[in-house]
């Protein structure tokens, strides 16, 4: 998000080519934003991936987290696993990643070259076992709010490699990331789910920026608190528009069903609530309807979604947008 240069969060970032900050959203697979941070564009974004989940107070409780490549470092994998979360990021630059063996004797018939030279890149299982009780205490402290996940991950990212807690986190992260990389290679439906989730996140980015059209999208306030509020209000308004569009889509589908049309779940899978054609951003405004009580929201559609559920395409997940 563009800002004026003279404030605490603004930085000129080569990646974006101008001064500003990052609106970091946690997007549910129901298309809405569950939590939003406004952070400097020079920080390591991955440290905020867990924070939004822990601060989420909605009824949506994700168990799977999708994110971009920069959110897939080993400390993030480790902390997500200890908190019971399945981190499945979109990963580029595979040549720079290492697959780790569970022991020096481990060999694999078809994929052994992925793990490098035999006997190397081996997980230190004794270290994990000796530190596991301490790591679980840290994870519980993060879950209960005694320490923020972003603070912990920052310390792990810059911590001394001689620190046993750091190295234990690193070893667990290596295990989990290796398993996830192998799953990603062998599971085509999983790759499609990861791609679909990250594409949904990018679509939310564009849609929320379209909704926040005021002042050409530039944050005019230099107060970090006001900047955070502006991002959260934008996410709230975006969610409201998404909900309104979902109601309109459902009403039209009911009309089609009443006219005898056959609606398949595959047809609905191509529809997104990130629609703009039916929205008038600049008016018309009316106040005489403010006192009218809307009808109760009915989410049920007479469409058989069994096939999509069998394919695992409706599992609860979460993506990060920045």
CSV table of N, CA and C in Angstrom, one decimal, residues 128-239:
chain,number,residue,atom,x,y,z
A,128,UNK,N,16.4,-33.3,18.7
A,128,UNK,CA,14.9,-33.1,18.8
A,128,UNK,C,14.3,-33.7,20.0
A,129,UNK,N,14.8,-34.9,20.3
A,129,UNK,CA,14.2,-35.6,21.5
A,129,UNK,C,14.6,-35.0,22.8
A,130,UNK,N,15.9,-34.5,22.9
A,130,UNK,CA,16.3,-33.8,24.1
A,130,UNK,C,15.7,-32.5,24.3
A,131,UNK,N,15.3,-31.8,23.3
A,131,UNK,CA,14.7,-30.4,23.4
A,131,UNK,C,13.2,-30.4,23.2
A,132,UNK,N,12.6,-31.6,23.0
A,132,UNK,CA,11.2,-31.5,22.6
A,132,UNK,C,10.3,-31.0,23.7
A,133,UNK,N,10.5,-31.3,24.9
A,133,UNK,CA,9.7,-30.8,26.0
A,133,UNK,C,9.8,-29.3,26.1
A,134,UNK,N,11.0,-28.7,25.9
A,134,UNK,CA,11.2,-27.3,25.9
A,134,UNK,C,10.5,-26.6,24.7
A,135,UNK,N,10.6,-27.3,23.5
A,135,UNK,CA,9.9,-26.7,22.3
A,135,UNK,C,8.4,-26.7,22.5
A,136,UNK,N,7.8,-27.7,23.2
A,136,UNK,CA,6.4,-27.7,23.4
A,136,UNK,C,6.0,-26.6,24.4
A,137,UNK,N,6.8,-26.3,25.4
A,137,UNK,CA,6.5,-25.2,26.3
A,137,UNK,C,6.5,-23.9,25.5
A,138,UNK,N,7.4,-23.7,24.6
A,138,UNK,CA,7.5,-22.5,23.8
A,138,UNK,C,6.2,-22.4,23.0
A,139,UNK,N,5.8,-23.5,22.3
A,139,UNK,CA,4.6,-23.5,21.5
A,139,UNK,C,3.4,-23.2,22.3
A,140,UNK,N,3.3,-23.8,23.5
A,140,UNK,CA,2.1,-23.5,24.4
A,140,UNK,C,2.1,-22.0,24.8
A,141,UNK,N,3.3,-21.4,25.0
A,141,UNK,CA,3.4,-20.0,25.4
A,141,UNK,C,2.9,-19.1,24.2
A,142,UNK,N,3.3,-19.5,23.0
A,142,UNK,CA,2.8,-18.8,21.8
A,142,UNK,C,1.3,-18.9,21.7
A,143,UNK,N,0.8,-20.1,21.9
A,143,UNK,CA,-0.7,-20.3,21.7
A,143,UNK,C,-1.5,-19.5,22.8
A,144,UNK,N,-0.9,-19.5,24.0
A,144,UNK,CA,-1.6,-18.8,25.1
A,144,UNK,C,-1.4,-17.3,25.1
A,145,UNK,N,-0.5,-16.8,24.2
A,145,UNK,CA,-0.3,-15.4,24.1
A,145,UNK,C,0.8,-14.8,25.0
A,146,UNK,N,1.6,-15.7,25.7
A,146,UNK,CA,2.6,-15.2,26.6
A,146,UNK,C,3.8,-14.6,25.8
A,147,UNK,N,4.0,-15.1,24.6
A,147,UNK,CA,5.0,-14.5,23.7
A,147,UNK,C,4.3,-14.6,22.3
A,148,UNK,N,4.6,-13.5,21.5
A,148,UNK,CA,4.0,-13.4,20.2
A,148,UNK,C,4.8,-14.3,19.2
A,149,UNK,N,4.1,-14.9,18.3
A,149,UNK,CA,4.7,-15.8,17.3
A,149,UNK,C,5.7,-15.0,16.4
A,150,UNK,N,5.4,-13.7,16.1
A,150,UNK,CA,6.3,-12.9,15.3
A,150,UNK,C,7.6,-12.6,16.0
A,151,UNK,N,7.5,-12.4,17.4
A,151,UNK,CA,8.7,-12.2,18.2
A,151,UNK,C,9.6,-13.4,18.2
A,152,UNK,N,8.9,-14.6,18.4
A,152,UNK,CA,9.7,-15.8,18.4
A,152,UNK,C,10.4,-16.1,17.1
A,153,UNK,N,9.6,-16.0,16.0
A,153,UNK,CA,10.2,-16.3,14.7
A,153,UNK,C,11.3,-15.3,14.3
A,154,UNK,N,11.2,-14.1,14.7
A,154,UNK,CA,12.3,-13.1,14.5
A,154,UNK,C,13.5,-13.6,15.2
A,155,UNK,N,13.4,-14.0,16.4
A,155,UNK,CA,14.5,-14.5,17.2
A,155,UNK,C,15.1,-15.8,16.6
A,156,UNK,N,14.2,-16.7,16.1
A,156,UNK,CA,14.7,-17.9,15.5
A,156,UNK,C,15.4,-17.6,14.2
A,157,UNK,N,14.9,-16.6,13.5
A,157,UNK,CA,15.6,-16.3,12.2
A,157,UNK,C,17.0,-15.7,12.4
A,158,UNK,N,17.1,-14.9,13.4
A,158,UNK,CA,18.4,-14.3,13.7
A,158,UNK,C,19.2,-14.9,14.8
A,159,UNK,N,18.7,-16.0,15.3
A,159,UNK,CA,19.4,-16.6,16.5
A,159,UNK,C,20.7,-17.3,16.2
A,160,UNK,N,21.4,-17.6,17.2
A,160,UNK,CA,22.7,-18.2,17.1
A,160,UNK,C,22.5,-19.7,16.8
A,161,UNK,N,23.3,-20.2,15.8
A,161,UNK,CA,23.2,-21.6,15.5
A,161,UNK,C,23.8,-22.5,16.6
A,162,UNK,N,24.4,-21.9,17.6
A,162,UNK,CA,24.9,-22.6,18.7
A,162,UNK,C,23.9,-22.8,19.8
A,163,UNK,N,22.7,-22.1,19.7
A,163,UNK,CA,21.7,-22.2,20.6
A,163,UNK,C,20.9,-23.5,20.4
A,164,UNK,N,20.7,-24.4,21.4
A,164,UNK,CA,20.1,-25.7,21.2
A,164,UNK,C,18.6,-25.6,20.8
A,165,UNK,N,17.9,-24.6,21.4
A,165,UNK,CA,16.5,-24.4,21.1
A,165,UNK,C,16.4,-24.0,19.6
A,166,UNK,N,17.3,-23.1,19.1
A,166,UNK,CA,17.2,-22.7,17.7
A,166,UNK,C,17.4,-23.9,16.8
A,167,UNK,N,18.5,-24.7,17.1
A,167,UNK,CA,18.8,-25.8,16.3
A,167,UNK,C,17.8,-26.9,16.3
A,168,UNK,N,17.1,-27.0,17.5
A,168,UNK,CA,16.0,-28.0,17.5
A,168,UNK,C,14.8,-27.6,16.7
A,169,UNK,N,14.5,-26.3,16.7
A,169,UNK,CA,13.4,-25.8,15.9
A,169,UNK,C,13.8,-26.0,14.4
A,170,UNK,N,15.0,-25.7,14.1
A,170,UNK,CA,15.5,-25.9,12.7
A,170,UNK,C,15.4,-27.4,12.3
A,171,UNK,N,15.7,-28.3,13.1
A,171,UNK,CA,15.7,-29.7,12.8
A,171,UNK,C,14.2,-30.2,12.5
A,172,UNK,N,13.3,-29.7,13.4
A,172,UNK,CA,11.9,-30.1,13.2
A,172,UNK,C,11.4,-29.5,11.9
A,173,UNK,N,11.8,-28.2,11.7
A,173,UNK,CA,11.3,-27.6,10.4
A,173,UNK,C,11.8,-28.3,9.2
A,174,UNK,N,13.1,-28.8,9.3
A,174,UNK,CA,13.6,-29.6,8.1
A,174,UNK,C,12.8,-30.8,7.9
A,175,UNK,N,12.4,-31.5,9.0
A,175,UNK,CA,11.6,-32.7,8.8
A,175,UNK,C,10.3,-32.4,8.1
A,176,UNK,N,9.6,-31.4,8.7
A,176,UNK,CA,8.3,-31.1,8.2
A,176,UNK,C,8.3,-30.6,6.7
A,177,UNK,N,9.3,-29.8,6.4
A,177,UNK,CA,9.4,-29.3,5.1
A,177,UNK,C,9.7,-30.4,4.1
A,178,UNK,N,10.6,-31.3,4.5
A,178,UNK,CA,11.0,-32.4,3.6
A,178,UNK,C,9.7,-33.2,3.3
A,179,UNK,N,8.9,-33.5,4.3
A,179,UNK,CA,7.7,-34.3,4.1
A,179,UNK,C,6.7,-33.6,3.2
A,180,UNK,N,6.6,-32.2,3.4
A,180,UNK,CA,5.7,-31.5,2.6
A,180,UNK,C,6.2,-31.4,1.1
A,181,UNK,N,7.5,-31.3,0.9
A,181,UNK,CA,8.0,-31.3,-0.4
A,181,UNK,C,7.7,-32.6,-1.2
A,182,UNK,N,7.9,-33.7,-0.5
A,182,UNK,CA,7.6,-35.0,-1.0
A,182,UNK,C,6.1,-35.1,-1.3
A,183,UNK,N,5.3,-34.7,-0.4
A,183,UNK,CA,3.8,-34.7,-0.7
A,183,UNK,C,3.5,-33.9,-1.9
A,184,UNK,N,4.1,-32.7,-2.0
A,184,UNK,CA,3.8,-31.8,-3.1
A,184,UNK,C,4.2,-32.5,-4.5
A,185,UNK,N,5.3,-33.2,-4.5
A,185,UNK,CA,5.8,-33.8,-5.7
A,185,UNK,C,4.9,-35.0,-6.1
A,186,UNK,N,4.4,-35.7,-5.1
A,186,UNK,CA,3.6,-36.9,-5.4
A,186,UNK,C,2.1,-36.8,-5.5
A,187,UNK,N,1.6,-35.7,-5.1
A,187,UNK,CA,0.1,-35.5,-5.0
A,187,UNK,C,-0.3,-34.4,-5.9
A,188,UNK,N,-0.8,-34.7,-7.1
A,188,UNK,CA,-1.3,-33.7,-8.0
A,188,UNK,C,-2.5,-32.9,-7.5
A,189,UNK,N,-3.5,-33.6,-6.9
A,189,UNK,CA,-4.6,-32.8,-6.3
A,189,UNK,C,-4.1,-31.8,-5.2
A,190,UNK,N,-3.1,-32.1,-4.5
A,190,UNK,CA,-2.6,-31.2,-3.5
A,190,UNK,C,-2.0,-30.0,-4.2
A,191,UNK,N,-1.3,-30.2,-5.3
A,191,UNK,CA,-0.7,-29.1,-6.0
A,191,UNK,C,-1.8,-28.2,-6.5
A,192,UNK,N,-2.9,-28.8,-7.0
A,192,UNK,CA,-4.0,-28.0,-7.5
A,192,UNK,C,-4.6,-27.1,-6.4
A,193,UNK,N,-4.8,-27.8,-5.2
A,193,UNK,CA,-5.3,-27.0,-4.0
A,193,UNK,C,-4.5,-25.9,-3.6
A,194,UNK,N,-3.1,-26.1,-3.6
A,194,UNK,CA,-2.2,-25.0,-3.2
A,194,UNK,C,-2.3,-23.9,-4.2
A,195,UNK,N,-2.3,-24.2,-5.5
A,195,UNK,CA,-2.4,-23.2,-6.6
A,195,UNK,C,-3.7,-22.4,-6.5
A,196,UNK,N,-4.8,-23.2,-6.2
A,196,UNK,CA,-6.1,-22.5,-6.1
A,196,UNK,C,-6.2,-21.6,-5.0
A,197,UNK,N,-5.6,-22.0,-3.8
A,197,UNK,CA,-5.7,-21.2,-2.6
A,197,UNK,C,-4.9,-19.9,-2.8
A,198,UNK,N,-3.6,-20.0,-3.4
A,198,UNK,CA,-2.8,-18.8,-3.6
A,198,UNK,C,-3.4,-17.9,-4.6
A,199,UNK,N,-4.0,-18.4,-5.6
A,199,UNK,CA,-4.7,-17.6,-6.6
A,199,UNK,C,-5.9,-16.8,-6.0
A,200,UNK,N,-6.6,-17.5,-5.1
A,200,UNK,CA,-7.7,-16.8,-4.4
A,200,UNK,C,-7.2,-15.6,-3.6
A,201,UNK,N,-6.0,-15.8,-3.0
A,201,UNK,CA,-5.4,-14.8,-2.2
A,201,UNK,C,-5.0,-13.6,-3.1
A,202,UNK,N,-4.4,-13.8,-4.2
A,202,UNK,CA,-4.1,-12.8,-5.1
A,202,UNK,C,-5.4,-12.0,-5.6
A,203,UNK,N,-6.4,-12.8,-5.8
A,203,UNK,CA,-7.7,-12.2,-6.2
A,203,UNK,C,-8.2,-11.3,-5.1
A,204,UNK,N,-8.1,-11.7,-3.9
A,204,UNK,CA,-8.5,-10.8,-2.8
A,204,UNK,C,-7.7,-9.5,-2.8
A,205,UNK,N,-6.4,-9.6,-3.0
A,205,UNK,CA,-5.6,-8.4,-3.0
A,205,UNK,C,-6.1,-7.4,-4.0
A,206,UNK,N,-6.4,-7.9,-5.2
A,206,UNK,CA,-6.9,-7.0,-6.3
A,206,UNK,C,-8.2,-6.4,-5.9
A,207,UNK,N,-9.1,-7.3,-5.4
A,207,UNK,CA,-10.5,-6.8,-5.0
A,207,UNK,C,-10.5,-5.8,-3.9
A,208,UNK,N,-9.7,-6.1,-2.9
A,208,UNK,CA,-9.7,-5.1,-1.7
A,208,UNK,C,-9.1,-3.8,-2.1
A,209,UNK,N,-8.1,-3.8,-3.0
A,209,UNK,CA,-7.6,-2.5,-3.5
A,209,UNK,C,-8.6,-1.8,-4.4
A,210,UNK,N,-9.4,-2.6,-5.1
A,210,UNK,CA,-10.5,-1.9,-5.9
A,210,UNK,C,-11.5,-1.3,-5.0
A,211,UNK,N,-11.8,-2.0,-3.9
A,211,UNK,CA,-12.8,-1.4,-2.9
A,211,UNK,C,-12.2,-0.2,-2.2
A,212,UNK,N,-10.9,-0.2,-1.9
A,212,UNK,CA,-10.3,0.9,-1.2
A,212,UNK,C,-9.8,2.0,-2.2
A,213,UNK,N,-10.7,2.6,-3.0
A,213,UNK,CA,-10.4,3.5,-4.1
A,213,UNK,C,-10.1,4.9,-3.6
A,214,UNK,N,-10.5,5.2,-2.3
A,214,UNK,CA,-10.3,6.6,-1.9
A,214,UNK,C,-8.9,7.1,-1.9
A,215,UNK,N,-8.7,8.3,-2.2
A,215,UNK,CA,-7.3,9.0,-2.3
A,215,UNK,C,-6.4,8.2,-3.2
A,216,UNK,N,-6.9,7.5,-4.2
A,216,UNK,CA,-6.2,6.7,-5.2
A,216,UNK,C,-5.4,5.6,-4.5
A,217,UNK,N,-5.9,5.1,-3.3
A,217,UNK,CA,-5.3,4.0,-2.6
A,217,UNK,C,-4.1,4.4,-1.8
A,218,UNK,N,-3.8,5.7,-1.6
A,218,UNK,CA,-2.6,6.1,-0.8
A,218,UNK,C,-3.1,6.4,0.6
A,219,UNK,N,-2.4,5.8,1.6
A,219,UNK,CA,-2.7,6.1,3.0
A,219,UNK,C,-2.2,7.5,3.4
A,220,UNK,N,-3.1,8.4,3.7
A,220,UNK,CA,-2.7,9.7,3.9
A,220,UNK,C,-2.3,10.0,5.4
A,221,UNK,N,-2.6,9.1,6.3
A,221,UNK,CA,-2.3,9.2,7.7
A,221,UNK,C,-0.9,8.6,8.0
A,222,UNK,N,-0.1,9.4,8.8
A,222,UNK,CA,1.2,8.9,9.1
A,222,UNK,C,1.3,8.2,10.5
A,223,UNK,N,0.1,8.1,11.2
A,223,UNK,CA,0.1,7.5,12.5
A,223,UNK,C,-0.1,6.0,12.2
A,224,UNK,N,0.9,5.1,12.7
A,224,UNK,CA,0.8,3.7,12.5
A,224,UNK,C,-0.5,3.1,13.0
A,225,UNK,N,-1.1,3.6,14.1
A,225,UNK,CA,-2.4,3.1,14.6
A,225,UNK,C,-3.5,3.3,13.6
A,226,UNK,N,-3.5,4.6,13.0
A,226,UNK,CA,-4.5,4.9,12.1
A,226,UNK,C,-4.3,4.1,10.8
A,227,UNK,N,-3.1,3.9,10.4
A,227,UNK,CA,-2.8,3.1,9.2
A,227,UNK,C,-3.4,1.7,9.4
A,228,UNK,N,-3.1,1.1,10.5
A,228,UNK,CA,-3.6,-0.3,10.8
A,228,UNK,C,-5.2,-0.3,10.8
A,229,UNK,N,-5.8,0.8,11.3
A,229,UNK,CA,-7.2,0.8,11.3
A,229,UNK,C,-7.8,1.0,9.9
A,230,UNK,N,-7.1,1.7,9.1
A,230,UNK,CA,-7.5,1.9,7.7
A,230,UNK,C,-7.5,0.5,7.0
A,231,UNK,N,-6.4,-0.3,7.2
A,231,UNK,CA,-6.3,-1.6,6.6
A,231,UNK,C,-7.4,-2.5,7.1
A,232,UNK,N,-7.7,-2.5,8.4
A,232,UNK,CA,-8.7,-3.4,8.9
A,232,UNK,C,-10.1,-2.9,8.5
A,233,UNK,N,-10.4,-1.6,8.4
A,233,UNK,CA,-11.7,-1.2,7.9
A,233,UNK,C,-11.9,-1.5,6.4
A,234,UNK,N,-10.8,-1.4,5.7
A,234,UNK,CA,-10.9,-1.8,4.2
A,234,UNK,C,-11.2,-3.3,4.1
A,235,UNK,N,-10.5,-4.1,5.0
A,235,UNK,CA,-10.8,-5.6,5.0
A,235,UNK,C,-12.3,-5.9,5.4
A,236,UNK,N,-12.8,-5.1,6.4
A,236,UNK,CA,-14.2,-5.3,6.8
A,236,UNK,C,-15.1,-4.9,5.7
A,237,UNK,N,-14.9,-3.8,5.0
A,237,UNK,CA,-15.8,-3.4,3.9
A,237,UNK,C,-15.7,-4.4,2.8
A,238,UNK,N,-14.5,-4.9,2.5
A,238,UNK,CA,-14.3,-5.9,1.5
A,238,UNK,C,-15.1,-7.2,1.8
A,239,UNK,N,-15.1,-7.6,3.1
A,239,UNK,CA,-15.8,-8.8,3.5
A,239,UNK,C,-17.3,-8.6,3.3
